[in-house]
Structure formats: structure tokens, C-alpha cells
Amino acid sequence: MRDIHSGMSVVEAIAVAEYDDDNTPAAIDLQGYDAAEIVLAIGAGGITFTSTNKIEFKLTHSDDDSDYSAVTVDDVQGLSAVGTGGIILALTSAHASPSVTKVGYVGGKRYLKLLAGFSGTHGTGTPIAALVVK
């Protein structure tokens, strides 16, 4: 068995909580690491998501922690497409069961930010957590 523990670290991109509005994204510094994996853990939806009442997870990256741009499909692994603004996951239909989604980052920039962007009306929150394994 190989040692995976010593060569990696895990940082919180979105704190574990029940959300009904946008989070404030923290900058994740990838300096000194050659790879990153974003892990999204999402509980059962607090509402029934639709194309209007939705959550979009938007990933952006930057060389200087100042000017962020949306990732594209060439910057990530495990996705066939990335939506406008760097959408790596969109909850737009019923989400009755908890799920875990992983997305690899290969974009090569030093900093990442992950936003859980809420649109529409969210009277009941949805449990969310996101980690970056680097």
C-alpha cells in the first residue's frame, strides 16, 4: 500500500453548513502542489430545485489572488462541459438524496475560489460542504 497521506493536504472551500444564500468564497492557494481535486458534498435539497430556483457551483482561478476568471472545460477533469461563469455543477431539479461530486483541477493557476451561487427563492437551506484536496 502506498502513502497518500504525507503528500497531500485538505482545505475547506465551503464550510459545512446549511445555506440558503451565496457563500463568501475563500481563496485556496495551490502553491507547492501539482494537482487539486474539488469535493462537493451536498445534502438533500431544502427546496425542489428548478431552472429558476437553483444552486450553481462556480469555480474560478487566478495567478495573483486578485483577478479571477472562470474555469473552462480544459481546466477541469471529470466533466464533459463547464457552464458560463465556470459552473461545474448546477442543481436545477429535485435533489432528494445526499450526493458527493468530485472535479479535478488541472488549470495551472495558483489560486481557486468556489462559489455556491443561489438563484430564486430558497425558504429552506440546503446542507453543503466543499473541500479541496491538494
mmCIF file of C-alpha atoms in Angstrom, residues 1 4 9-10 19 28-29 44-45 58-59 73 80 86 93 104-105 108 116 120 122-124 128-129:
data_model
loop_
_atom_site.group_PDB
_atom_site.id
_atom_site.type_symbol
_atom_site.label_atom_id
_atom_site.label_comp_id
_atom_site.label_asym_id
_atom_site.label_seq_id
_atom_site.Cartn_x
_atom_site.Cartn_y
_atom_site.Cartn_z
ATOM 1 C CA MET A 1 0.000 0.000 0.000
ATOM 2 C CA ILE A 4 -1.289 9.016 0.150
ATOM 3 C CA SER A 9 -3.399 18.452 2.324
ATOM 4 C CA VAL A 10 -7.099 19.212 2.545
ATOM 5 C CA TYR A 19 -27.100 27.506 3.091
ATOM 6 C CA ILE A 28 -7.420 28.385 -1.984
ATOM 7 C CA ASP A 29 -3.653 28.638 -2.531
ATOM 8 C CA ALA A 44 -30.903 16.695 0.374
ATOM 9 C CA GLY A 45 -32.211 19.884 -1.199
ATOM 10 C CA LYS A 58 -18.889 28.254 -9.917
ATOM 11 C CA LEU A 59 -15.144 27.644 -9.947
ATOM 12 C CA VAL A 73 -13.631 22.530 -19.597
ATOM 13 C CA SER A 80 -17.803 16.970 -20.257
ATOM 14 C CA GLY A 86 -17.291 28.450 -14.512
ATOM 15 C CA SER A 93 -34.050 19.595 -10.417
ATOM 16 C CA GLY A 104 -10.216 17.557 -10.817
ATOM 17 C CA TYR A 105 -8.458 20.892 -11.397
ATOM 18 C CA GLY A 108 -2.301 25.527 -13.654
ATOM 19 C CA ALA A 116 -22.285 28.282 -4.283
ATOM 20 C CA GLY A 120 -34.574 32.318 -6.925
ATOM 21 C CA HIS A 122 -34.739 29.348 -1.004
ATOM 22 C CA GLY A 123 -37.025 29.345 2.041
ATOM 23 C CA THR A 124 -35.261 26.281 3.441
ATOM 24 C CA ILE A 128 -23.380 21.950 1.647
ATOM 25 C CA ALA A 129 -19.671 21.381 2.198
#
